[in-house]
Coordinates of C-alpha atoms in Angstrom, one line a residue:
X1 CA 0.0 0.0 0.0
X2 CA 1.6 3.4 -1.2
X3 CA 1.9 6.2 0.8
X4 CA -0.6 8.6 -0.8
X5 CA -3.0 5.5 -0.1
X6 CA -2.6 5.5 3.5
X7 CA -2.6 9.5 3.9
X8 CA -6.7 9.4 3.4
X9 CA -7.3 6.4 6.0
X10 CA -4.8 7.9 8.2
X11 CA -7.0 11.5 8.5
X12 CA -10.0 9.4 8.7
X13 CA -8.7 7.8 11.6
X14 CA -7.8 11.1 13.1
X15 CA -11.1 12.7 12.6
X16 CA -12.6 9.2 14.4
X17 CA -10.0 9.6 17.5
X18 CA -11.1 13.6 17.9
X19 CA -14.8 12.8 17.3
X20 CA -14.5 10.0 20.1
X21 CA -13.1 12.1 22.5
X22 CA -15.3 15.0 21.8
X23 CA -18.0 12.6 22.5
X24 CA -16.8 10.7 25.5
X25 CA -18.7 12.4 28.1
X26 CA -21.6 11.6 25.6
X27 CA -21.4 7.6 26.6
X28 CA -23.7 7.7 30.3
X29 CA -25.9 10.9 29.3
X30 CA -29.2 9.6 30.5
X31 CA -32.2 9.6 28.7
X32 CA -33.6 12.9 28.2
X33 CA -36.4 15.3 27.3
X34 CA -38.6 13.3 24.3
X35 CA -36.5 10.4 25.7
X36 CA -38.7 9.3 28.0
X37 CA -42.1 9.7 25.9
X38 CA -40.7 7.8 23.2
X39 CA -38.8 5.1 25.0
X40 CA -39.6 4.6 28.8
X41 CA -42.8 5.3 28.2
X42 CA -43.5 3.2 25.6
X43 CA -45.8 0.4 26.6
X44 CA -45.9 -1.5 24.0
X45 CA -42.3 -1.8 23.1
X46 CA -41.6 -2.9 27.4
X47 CA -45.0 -5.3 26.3
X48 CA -43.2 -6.8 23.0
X49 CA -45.6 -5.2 21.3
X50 CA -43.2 -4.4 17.7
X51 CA -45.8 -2.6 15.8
X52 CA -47.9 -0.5 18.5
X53 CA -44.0 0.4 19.5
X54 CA -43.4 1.6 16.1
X55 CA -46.1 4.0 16.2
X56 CA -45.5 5.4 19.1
X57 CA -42.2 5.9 18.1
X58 CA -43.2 7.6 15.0
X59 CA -43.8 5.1 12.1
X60 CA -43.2 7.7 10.1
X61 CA -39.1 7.4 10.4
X62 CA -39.8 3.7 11.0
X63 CA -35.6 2.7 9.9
X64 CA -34.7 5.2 13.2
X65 CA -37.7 3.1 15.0
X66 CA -36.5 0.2 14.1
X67 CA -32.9 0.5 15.6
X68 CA -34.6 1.7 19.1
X69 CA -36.7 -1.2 19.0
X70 CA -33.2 -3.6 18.4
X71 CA -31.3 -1.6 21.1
X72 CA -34.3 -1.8 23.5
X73 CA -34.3 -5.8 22.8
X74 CA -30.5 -5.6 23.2
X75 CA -30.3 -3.9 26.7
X76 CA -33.5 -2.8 27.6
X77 CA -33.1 0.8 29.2
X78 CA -29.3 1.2 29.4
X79 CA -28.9 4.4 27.6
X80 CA -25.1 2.4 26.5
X81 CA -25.9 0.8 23.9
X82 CA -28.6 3.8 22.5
X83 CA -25.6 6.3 22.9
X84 CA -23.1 3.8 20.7
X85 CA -25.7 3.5 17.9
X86 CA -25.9 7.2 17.6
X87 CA -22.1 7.5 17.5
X88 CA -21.4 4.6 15.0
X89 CA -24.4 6.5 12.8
X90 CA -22.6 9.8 12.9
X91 CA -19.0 8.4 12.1
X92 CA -20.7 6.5 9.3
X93 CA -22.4 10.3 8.0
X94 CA -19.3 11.8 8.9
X95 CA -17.0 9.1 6.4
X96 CA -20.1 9.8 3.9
X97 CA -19.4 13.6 4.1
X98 CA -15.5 12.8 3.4
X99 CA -16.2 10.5 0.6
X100 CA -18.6 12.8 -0.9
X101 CA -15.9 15.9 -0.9
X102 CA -13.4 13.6 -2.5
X103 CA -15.6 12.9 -5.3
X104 CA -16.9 16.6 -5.8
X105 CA -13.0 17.5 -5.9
X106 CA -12.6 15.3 -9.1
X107 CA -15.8 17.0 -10.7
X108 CA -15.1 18.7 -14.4
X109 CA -15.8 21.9 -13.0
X110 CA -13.3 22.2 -10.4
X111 CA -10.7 21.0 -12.8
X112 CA -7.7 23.5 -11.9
X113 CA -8.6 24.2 -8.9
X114 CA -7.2 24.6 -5.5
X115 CA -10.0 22.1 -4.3
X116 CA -8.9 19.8 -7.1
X117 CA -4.9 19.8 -5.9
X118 CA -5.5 19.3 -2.0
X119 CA -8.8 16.9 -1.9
X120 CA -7.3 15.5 1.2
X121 CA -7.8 19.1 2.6
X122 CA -11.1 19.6 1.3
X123 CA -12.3 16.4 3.1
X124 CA -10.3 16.0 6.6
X125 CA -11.6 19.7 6.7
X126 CA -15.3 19.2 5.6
X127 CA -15.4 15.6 7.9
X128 CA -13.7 17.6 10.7
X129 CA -16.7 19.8 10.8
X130 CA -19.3 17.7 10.6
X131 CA -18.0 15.2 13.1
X132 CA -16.9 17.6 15.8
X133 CA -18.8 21.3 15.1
X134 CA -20.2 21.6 18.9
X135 CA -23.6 22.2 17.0
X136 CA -24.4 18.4 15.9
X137 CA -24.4 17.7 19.7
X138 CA -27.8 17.4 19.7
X139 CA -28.4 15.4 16.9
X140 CA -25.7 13.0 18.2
X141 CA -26.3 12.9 22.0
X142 CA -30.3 13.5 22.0
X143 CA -31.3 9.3 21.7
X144 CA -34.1 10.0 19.9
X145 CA -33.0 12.3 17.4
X146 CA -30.9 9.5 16.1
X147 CA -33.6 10.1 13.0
X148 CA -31.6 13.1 12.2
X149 CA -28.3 11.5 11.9
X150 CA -29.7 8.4 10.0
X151 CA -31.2 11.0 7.3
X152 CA -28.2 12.8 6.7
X153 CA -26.2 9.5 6.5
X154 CA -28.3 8.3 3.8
X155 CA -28.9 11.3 1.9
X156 CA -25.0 12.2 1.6
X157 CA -24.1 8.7 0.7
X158 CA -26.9 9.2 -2.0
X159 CA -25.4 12.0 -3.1
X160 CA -21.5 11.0 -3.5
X161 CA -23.0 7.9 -4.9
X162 CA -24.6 9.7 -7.5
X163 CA -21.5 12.0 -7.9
X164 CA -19.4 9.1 -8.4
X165 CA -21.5 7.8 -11.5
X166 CA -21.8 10.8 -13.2
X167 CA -18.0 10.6 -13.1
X168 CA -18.0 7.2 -14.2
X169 CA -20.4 8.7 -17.2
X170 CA -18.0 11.2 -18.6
X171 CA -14.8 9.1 -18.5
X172 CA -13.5 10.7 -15.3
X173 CA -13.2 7.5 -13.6
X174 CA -13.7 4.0 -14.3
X175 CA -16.4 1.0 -14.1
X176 CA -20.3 1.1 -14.7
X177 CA -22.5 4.3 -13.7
X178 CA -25.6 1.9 -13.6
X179 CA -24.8 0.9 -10.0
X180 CA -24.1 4.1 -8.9
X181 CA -27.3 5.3 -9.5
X182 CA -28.7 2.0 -8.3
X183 CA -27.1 2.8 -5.4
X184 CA -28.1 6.7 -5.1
X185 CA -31.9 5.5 -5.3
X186 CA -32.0 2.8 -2.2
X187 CA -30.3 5.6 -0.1
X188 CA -32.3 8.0 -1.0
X189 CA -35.5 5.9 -0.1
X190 CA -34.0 4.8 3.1
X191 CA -33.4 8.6 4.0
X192 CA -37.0 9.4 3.4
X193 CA -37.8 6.6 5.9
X194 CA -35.7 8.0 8.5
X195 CA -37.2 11.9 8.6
X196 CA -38.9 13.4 6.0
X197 CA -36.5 16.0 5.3
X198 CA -34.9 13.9 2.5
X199 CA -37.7 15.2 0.3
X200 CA -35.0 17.5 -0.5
X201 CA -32.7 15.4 -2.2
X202 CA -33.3 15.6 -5.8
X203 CA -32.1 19.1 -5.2
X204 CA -28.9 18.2 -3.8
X205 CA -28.7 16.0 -7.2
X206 CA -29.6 18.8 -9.6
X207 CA -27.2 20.9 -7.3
X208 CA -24.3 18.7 -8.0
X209 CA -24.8 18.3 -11.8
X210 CA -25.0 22.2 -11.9
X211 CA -22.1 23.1 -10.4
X212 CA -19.7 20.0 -10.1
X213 CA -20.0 18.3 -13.3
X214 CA -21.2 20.9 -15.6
X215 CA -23.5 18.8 -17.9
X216 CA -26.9 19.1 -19.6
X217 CA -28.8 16.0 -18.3
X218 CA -30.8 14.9 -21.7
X219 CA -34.6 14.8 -21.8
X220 CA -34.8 11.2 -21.1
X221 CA -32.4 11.3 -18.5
X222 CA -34.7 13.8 -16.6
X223 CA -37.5 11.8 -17.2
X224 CA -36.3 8.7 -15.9
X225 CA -34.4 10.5 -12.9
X226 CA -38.1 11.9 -12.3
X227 CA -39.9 9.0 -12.2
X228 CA -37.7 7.0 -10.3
X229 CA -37.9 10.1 -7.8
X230 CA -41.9 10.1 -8.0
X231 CA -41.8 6.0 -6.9
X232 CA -39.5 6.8 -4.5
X233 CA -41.2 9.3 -3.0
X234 CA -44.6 7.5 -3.1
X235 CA -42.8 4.9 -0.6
X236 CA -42.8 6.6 2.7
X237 CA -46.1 8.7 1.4
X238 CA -47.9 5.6 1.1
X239 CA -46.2 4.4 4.9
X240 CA -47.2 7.7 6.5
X241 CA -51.0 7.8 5.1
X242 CA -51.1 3.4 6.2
X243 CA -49.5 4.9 9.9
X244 CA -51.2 8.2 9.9
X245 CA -53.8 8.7 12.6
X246 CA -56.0 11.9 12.0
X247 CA -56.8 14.2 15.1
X248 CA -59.4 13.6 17.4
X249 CA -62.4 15.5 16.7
X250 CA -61.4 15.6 12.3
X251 CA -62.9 13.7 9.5
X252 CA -60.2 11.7 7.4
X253 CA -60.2 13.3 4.1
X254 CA -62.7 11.5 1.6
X255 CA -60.7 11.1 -1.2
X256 CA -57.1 9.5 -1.7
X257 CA -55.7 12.8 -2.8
X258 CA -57.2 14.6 0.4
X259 CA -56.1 12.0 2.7
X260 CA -52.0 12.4 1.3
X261 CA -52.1 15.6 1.5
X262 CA -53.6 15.8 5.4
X263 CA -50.4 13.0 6.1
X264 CA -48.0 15.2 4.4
X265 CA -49.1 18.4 6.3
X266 CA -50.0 16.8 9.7
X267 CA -47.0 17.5 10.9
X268 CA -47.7 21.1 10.8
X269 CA -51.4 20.6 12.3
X270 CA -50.5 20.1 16.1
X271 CA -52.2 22.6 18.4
X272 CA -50.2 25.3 18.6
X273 CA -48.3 25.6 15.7
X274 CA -47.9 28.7 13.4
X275 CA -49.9 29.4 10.0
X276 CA -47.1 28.7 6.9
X277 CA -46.8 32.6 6.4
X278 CA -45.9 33.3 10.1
X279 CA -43.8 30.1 10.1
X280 CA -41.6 31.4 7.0
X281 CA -41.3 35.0 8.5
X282 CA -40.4 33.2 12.1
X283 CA -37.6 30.8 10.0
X284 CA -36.0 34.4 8.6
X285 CA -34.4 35.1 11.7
X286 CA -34.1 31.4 13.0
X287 CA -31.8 30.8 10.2
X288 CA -29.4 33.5 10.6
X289 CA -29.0 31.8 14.3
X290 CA -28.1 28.5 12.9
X291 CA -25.6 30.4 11.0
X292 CA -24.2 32.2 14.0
X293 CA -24.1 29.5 16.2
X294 CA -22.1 27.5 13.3
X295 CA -19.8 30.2 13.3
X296 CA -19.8 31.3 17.2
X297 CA -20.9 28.0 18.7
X298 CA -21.6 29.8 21.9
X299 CA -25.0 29.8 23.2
X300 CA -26.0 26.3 22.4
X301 CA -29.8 25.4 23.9
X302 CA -32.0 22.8 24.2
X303 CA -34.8 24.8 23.8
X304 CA -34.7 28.0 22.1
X305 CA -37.2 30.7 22.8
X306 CA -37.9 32.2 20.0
X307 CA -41.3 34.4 19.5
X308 CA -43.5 33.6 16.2
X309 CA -43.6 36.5 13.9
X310 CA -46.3 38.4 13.7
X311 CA -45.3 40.4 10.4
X312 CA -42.6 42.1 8.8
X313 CA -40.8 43.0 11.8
X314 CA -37.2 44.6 11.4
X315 CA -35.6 41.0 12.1
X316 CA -37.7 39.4 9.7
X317 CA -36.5 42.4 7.0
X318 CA -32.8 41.8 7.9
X319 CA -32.6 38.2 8.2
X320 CA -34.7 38.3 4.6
X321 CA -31.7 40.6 3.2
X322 CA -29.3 38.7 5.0
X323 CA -30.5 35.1 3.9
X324 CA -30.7 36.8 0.1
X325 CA -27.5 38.1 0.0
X326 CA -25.9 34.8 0.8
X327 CA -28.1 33.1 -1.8
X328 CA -27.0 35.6 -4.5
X329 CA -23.0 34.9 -3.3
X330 CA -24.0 31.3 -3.7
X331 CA -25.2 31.5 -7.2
X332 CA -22.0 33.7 -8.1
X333 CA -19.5 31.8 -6.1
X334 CA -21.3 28.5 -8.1
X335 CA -19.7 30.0 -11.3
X336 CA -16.6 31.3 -10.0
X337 CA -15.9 29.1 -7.4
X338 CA -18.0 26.0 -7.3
X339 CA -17.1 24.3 -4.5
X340 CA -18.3 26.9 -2.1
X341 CA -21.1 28.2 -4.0
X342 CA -22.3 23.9 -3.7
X343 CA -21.7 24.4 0.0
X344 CA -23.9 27.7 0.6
X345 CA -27.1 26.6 -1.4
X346 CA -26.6 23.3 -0.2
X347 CA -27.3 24.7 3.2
X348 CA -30.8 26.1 1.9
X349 CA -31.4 22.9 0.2
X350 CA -30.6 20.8 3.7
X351 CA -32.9 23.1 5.8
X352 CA -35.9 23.6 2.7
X353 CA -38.4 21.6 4.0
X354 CA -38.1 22.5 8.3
X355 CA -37.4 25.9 7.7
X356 CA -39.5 26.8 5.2
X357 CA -43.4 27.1 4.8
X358 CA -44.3 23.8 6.9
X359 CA -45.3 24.8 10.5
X360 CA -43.4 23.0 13.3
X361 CA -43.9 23.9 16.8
X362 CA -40.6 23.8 17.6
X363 CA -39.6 26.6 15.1
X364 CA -36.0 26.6 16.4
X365 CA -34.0 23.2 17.1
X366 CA -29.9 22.5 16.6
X367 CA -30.6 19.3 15.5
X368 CA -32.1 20.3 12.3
X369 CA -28.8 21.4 11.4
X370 CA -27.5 17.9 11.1
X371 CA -28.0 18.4 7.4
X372 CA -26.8 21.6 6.5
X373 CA -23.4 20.6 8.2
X374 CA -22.0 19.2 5.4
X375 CA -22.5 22.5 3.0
X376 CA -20.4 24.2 5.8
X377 CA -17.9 21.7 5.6
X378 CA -16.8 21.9 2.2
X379 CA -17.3 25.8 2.6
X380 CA -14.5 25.6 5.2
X381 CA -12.6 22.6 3.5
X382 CA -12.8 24.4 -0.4
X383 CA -11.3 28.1 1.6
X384 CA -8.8 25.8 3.3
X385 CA -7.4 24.1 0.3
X386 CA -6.8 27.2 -1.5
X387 CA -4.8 28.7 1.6
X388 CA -2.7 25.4 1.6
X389 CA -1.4 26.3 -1.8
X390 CA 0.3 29.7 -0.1
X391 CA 0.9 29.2 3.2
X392 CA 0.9 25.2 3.7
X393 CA 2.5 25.7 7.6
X394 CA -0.2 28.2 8.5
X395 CA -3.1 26.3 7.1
X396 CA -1.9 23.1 9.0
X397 CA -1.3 25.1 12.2
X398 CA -4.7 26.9 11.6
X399 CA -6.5 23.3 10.6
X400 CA -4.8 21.8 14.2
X401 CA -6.4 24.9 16.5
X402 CA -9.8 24.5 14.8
X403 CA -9.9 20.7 15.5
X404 CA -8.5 21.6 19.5
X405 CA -11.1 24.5 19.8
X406 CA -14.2 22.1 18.1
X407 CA -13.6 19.5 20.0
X408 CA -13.1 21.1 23.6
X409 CA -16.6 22.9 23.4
X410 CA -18.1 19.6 22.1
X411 CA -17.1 17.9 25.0
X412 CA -17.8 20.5 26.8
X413 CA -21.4 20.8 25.8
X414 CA -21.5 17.0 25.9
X415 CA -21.1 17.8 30.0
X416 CA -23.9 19.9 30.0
X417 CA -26.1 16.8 29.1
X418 CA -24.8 14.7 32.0
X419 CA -27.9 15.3 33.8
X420 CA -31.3 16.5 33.7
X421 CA -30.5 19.2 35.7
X422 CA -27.5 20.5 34.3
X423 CA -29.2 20.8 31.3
X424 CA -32.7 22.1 32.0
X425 CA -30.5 24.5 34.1
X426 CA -28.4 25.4 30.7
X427 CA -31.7 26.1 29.0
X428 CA -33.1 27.8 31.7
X429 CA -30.5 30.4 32.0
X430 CA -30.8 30.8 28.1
X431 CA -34.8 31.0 27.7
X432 CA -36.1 32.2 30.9
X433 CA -39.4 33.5 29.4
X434 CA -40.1 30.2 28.1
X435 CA -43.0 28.1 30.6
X436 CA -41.8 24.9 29.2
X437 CA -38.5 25.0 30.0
X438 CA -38.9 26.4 33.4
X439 CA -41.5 23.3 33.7
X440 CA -38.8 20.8 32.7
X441 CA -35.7 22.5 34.9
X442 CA -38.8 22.7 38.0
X443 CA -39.6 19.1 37.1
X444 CA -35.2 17.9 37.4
X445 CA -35.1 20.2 40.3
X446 CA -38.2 18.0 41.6
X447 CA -36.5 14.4 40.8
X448 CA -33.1 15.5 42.6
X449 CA -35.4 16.3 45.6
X450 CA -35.2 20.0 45.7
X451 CA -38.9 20.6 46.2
X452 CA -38.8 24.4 47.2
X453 CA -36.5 25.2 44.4
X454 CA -39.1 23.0 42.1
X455 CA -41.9 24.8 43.3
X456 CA -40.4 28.2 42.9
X457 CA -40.1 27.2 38.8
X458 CA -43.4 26.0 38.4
X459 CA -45.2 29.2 39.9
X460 CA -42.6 30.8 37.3
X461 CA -43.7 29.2 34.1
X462 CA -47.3 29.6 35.3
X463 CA -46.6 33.4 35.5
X464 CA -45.6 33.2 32.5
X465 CA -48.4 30.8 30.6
X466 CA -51.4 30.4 33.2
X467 CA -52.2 27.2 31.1
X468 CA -49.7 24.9 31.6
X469 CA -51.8 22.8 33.2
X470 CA -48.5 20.5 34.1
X471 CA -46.9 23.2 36.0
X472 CA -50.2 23.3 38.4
X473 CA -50.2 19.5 38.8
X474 CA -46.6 19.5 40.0
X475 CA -46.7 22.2 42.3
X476 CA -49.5 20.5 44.2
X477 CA -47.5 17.8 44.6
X478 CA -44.5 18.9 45.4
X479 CA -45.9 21.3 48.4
X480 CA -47.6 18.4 49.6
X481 CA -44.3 16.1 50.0
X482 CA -43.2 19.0 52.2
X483 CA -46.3 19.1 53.9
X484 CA -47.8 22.0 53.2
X485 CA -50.9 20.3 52.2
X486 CA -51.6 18.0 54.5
X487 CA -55.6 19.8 54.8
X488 CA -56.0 18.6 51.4
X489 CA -57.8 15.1 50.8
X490 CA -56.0 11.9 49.6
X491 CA -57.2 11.5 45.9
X492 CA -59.0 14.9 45.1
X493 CA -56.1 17.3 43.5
X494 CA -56.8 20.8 44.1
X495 CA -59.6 20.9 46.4
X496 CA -59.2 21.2 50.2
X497 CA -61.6 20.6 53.5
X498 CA -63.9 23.2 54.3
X499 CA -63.1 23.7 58.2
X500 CA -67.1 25.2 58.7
X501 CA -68.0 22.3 56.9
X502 CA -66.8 18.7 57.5
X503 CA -66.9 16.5 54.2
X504 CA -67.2 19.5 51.8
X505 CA -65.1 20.0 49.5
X506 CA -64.1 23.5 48.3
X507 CA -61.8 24.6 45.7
X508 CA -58.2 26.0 46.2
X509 CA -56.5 28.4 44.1
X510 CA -52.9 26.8 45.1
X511 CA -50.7 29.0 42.9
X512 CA -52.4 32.0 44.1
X513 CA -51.9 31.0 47.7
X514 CA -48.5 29.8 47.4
X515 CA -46.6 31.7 44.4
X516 CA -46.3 34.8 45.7
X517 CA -44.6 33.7 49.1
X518 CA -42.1 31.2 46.7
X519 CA -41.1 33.8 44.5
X520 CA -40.8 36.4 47.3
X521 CA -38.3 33.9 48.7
X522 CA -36.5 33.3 45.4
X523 CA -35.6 37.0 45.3

């Protein structure tokens, strides 16, 4: 084995060591958050019940399901073998981001390039990122996120696969293009049964024929690529109409066509969520905070408050102007320079169909990043490479700080989800307006046994949403395990014995008895 063959594993192998350290901490983080509604809740998968499991899962994503269900059967509740999983998936994305980078580098367009001299750059750099930017912590050490991670994996394989035979096509490389592509279409349909946000992938393709190799796909090439993409996309649509269960109180659509199209949008029909338009004009200045946090990974929350949009607001205007101008630099830089120009409106492409027009109720999570990461990876990887042409030493020296600095606040941040509380305390100093996560810090306060402390949080999320009916319920008890309800009945929450009147039952207002003493006491 030559030299220059070993220099490619031997990076790889680097990129694996700094991603396991950054990780480490990442190994005994307990379940968390969703965690526990997914899994430990989950009666039928304690029960053996496979399918009902699925569902509750979300048979949606049912590949992601599926490997809970095997590392449930493996080791039951020990969050171990969960966390492994999650870090074997993200090494394997992470390899796919690498592989991908070294076959953009070889593209027709980038011929001469600085990209095209130093692909070893390009990719260490671009894998670098994506397996140790403190930003994919979530995707990583969150269990059930693990769809995330299993999405991108697919989808980039997909991608370099289809790269690779469109080299294969034009003579830049050798053997048949027909497995390639048979290969780019079973990734691709596994990716859309991991998360839905692999709808996006024929855009990645068109991306890459664009901008890396440079060619005019014929008619029939277009139509075959679009009905292979129709039939794939008609696999997880038809498993997501079998699995979908319409809400309470709705009719299911009479027709097939209205019954598709209330699967596709349910997601965006929970109570609570946005209409599209406010949605898109909320995701104008949630994107720009990806893009911060990817390039000042400081401030990194579980949950993000982040207030709907209610028009066009001055952030909305600048993050439209912002988000614009880097879409117009993409399209130049896609001329000029096409490896970073594929990296910026790959990023748009990654985060089209979470960030777009289709309501979530979590408008702002890290995780959804997951996907984009590899777009900022070949941004930083393709700048890199060029630098390594003049100033090699610098570059290296530069490339070795980066790695120290990404991996120190990954593990850092990986410390942070040790425990419930030092996370819900995390988010808590981050979104203190937000009732939910002052429920879920009062709710870790309450498990660790620090009842006052847990009471004090829940009178301060109802303050701040009087219906978080939650918030009330654990309150009540958490003054009566000190006590201070010993006049209310066993077995009738929120009502208290009338003294005049022996066996009636009366109704206390407990927050507005016991709130404002708690918070008086907090201050």
């Amino acid at each position: 084995m030559s030299a220059r063959s070993v220099r490619p594993w031997a990076c790889l192998g680097l990129i694996a060591a700094a991603a396991a350290l950054a990780y480490a901490p990442s190994f005994s983080v307990p379940f968390q958050f969703d965690d526990y509604a997914r899994i430990i809740d989950n009666e039928p998968l304690r029960s053996g019940q496979w399918r009902a499991a699925l569902d509750w899962l979300g048979a949606a994503r049912v590949l992601p399901s599926l490997t809970i269900v095997a590392n449930y059967v493996g080791g039951g509740e020990r969050v171990l073998g969960y966390h492994l999983v999650n870090f074997a998936l993200h090494l394997l994305a992470t390899l796919g981001v690498f592989v991908l980078a070294r076959q953009l580098c070889r593209g027709p367009r980038l011929r001469d390039s600085a990209a095209a001299r130093r692909p070893l750059v390009v990719a260490g750099v671009a894998a670098l990122i994506m397996a140790c930017h403190p930003l994919q912590t979530q995707a990583v050490t969150y269990i059930i996120q693990r769809a995330a991670v299993m999405s991108a994996l697919f989808y980039v394989w997909a991608v370099a696969c289809y790269v690779r035979g469109r080299l294969v096509q034009i003579g830049a490389t050798g053997g048949r293009s027909l497995p390639w592509f048979i290969a780019t279409a079973v990734l691709w349909g596994c990716a859309l049964l991991s998360k839905e946000n692999a709808a996006s992938l024929p855009l990645a393709l068109l991306l890459a024929e664009l901008v890396v190799i440079g060619g005019r796909p014929s008619l029939r090439s277009l139509a075959l690529g679009g009905a292979v993409a129709v039939l794939l996309l008609l696999i997880p649509l038809a498993w997501k109409i079998a699995t979908w269960q319409p809400l309470a109180g709705q009719p299911v659509p009479a027709t097939w066509l209205g019954e598709a199209l209330a699967a596709i949008l349910d997601q965006g029909s929970d109570t609570g969520t946005a209409p599209p338009s406010a949605y898109l004009l909320t995701q104008l200045t949630v994107i720009p905070g990806y893009l911060r946090l990817v390039v000042l990974p400081w401030g990194l929350n579980l949950d993000h408050d982040v207030p709907l949009a209610t028009g066009w607001t001055s952030s909305a205007m600048a993050g439209l102007a912002l988000l614009a101008a880097l879409f117009a630099i993409g399209l130049l830089a896609a001329r000029r320079a096409p490896l970073i120009g594929f990296g910026i409106l790959w990023i748009f492409i990654a985060l089209s169909v979470e960030s777009s027009v289709l309501p979530i109720i979590d408008v702002m999570m890290e995780h959804r990043m997951y996907l984009a990461m590899p777009g900022v990876g070949l941004i930083a990887g393709a700048a890199f490479a060029g630098w390594s042409v003049r100033w090699p030493r610098v570059t290296r020296a530069a490339v070795g700080g980066i790695a120290i600095a990404l991996v120190s606040l990954t593990f850092a941040r990986n410390l942070v989800w040790q425990s419930p509380l030092s996370l819900w305390l995390d988010a808590a100093e981050k979104s203190p307006r937000k009732g939910r996560v002052l429920v879920n810090y009062g709710v870790s306060l309450h498990g660790a046994g620090q009842l006052m402390a847990a009471a004090r949080q829940y009178c301060r999320a109802m303050a701040l949403d009087p219906g978080l009916t939650l918030a009330g319920e654990n309150l009540e008890l958490a003054l009566a395990q000190q006590g201070k309800l010993d006049n209310v009945a066993a077995g009738y929450q929120g009502l208290s014995l009338n003294p005049d009147s022996p066996g009636v039952f009366v109704e206390v207002d407990i927050p507005g008895r016991f709130c404002p003493e708690l918070l008086a006491a907090e201050q």
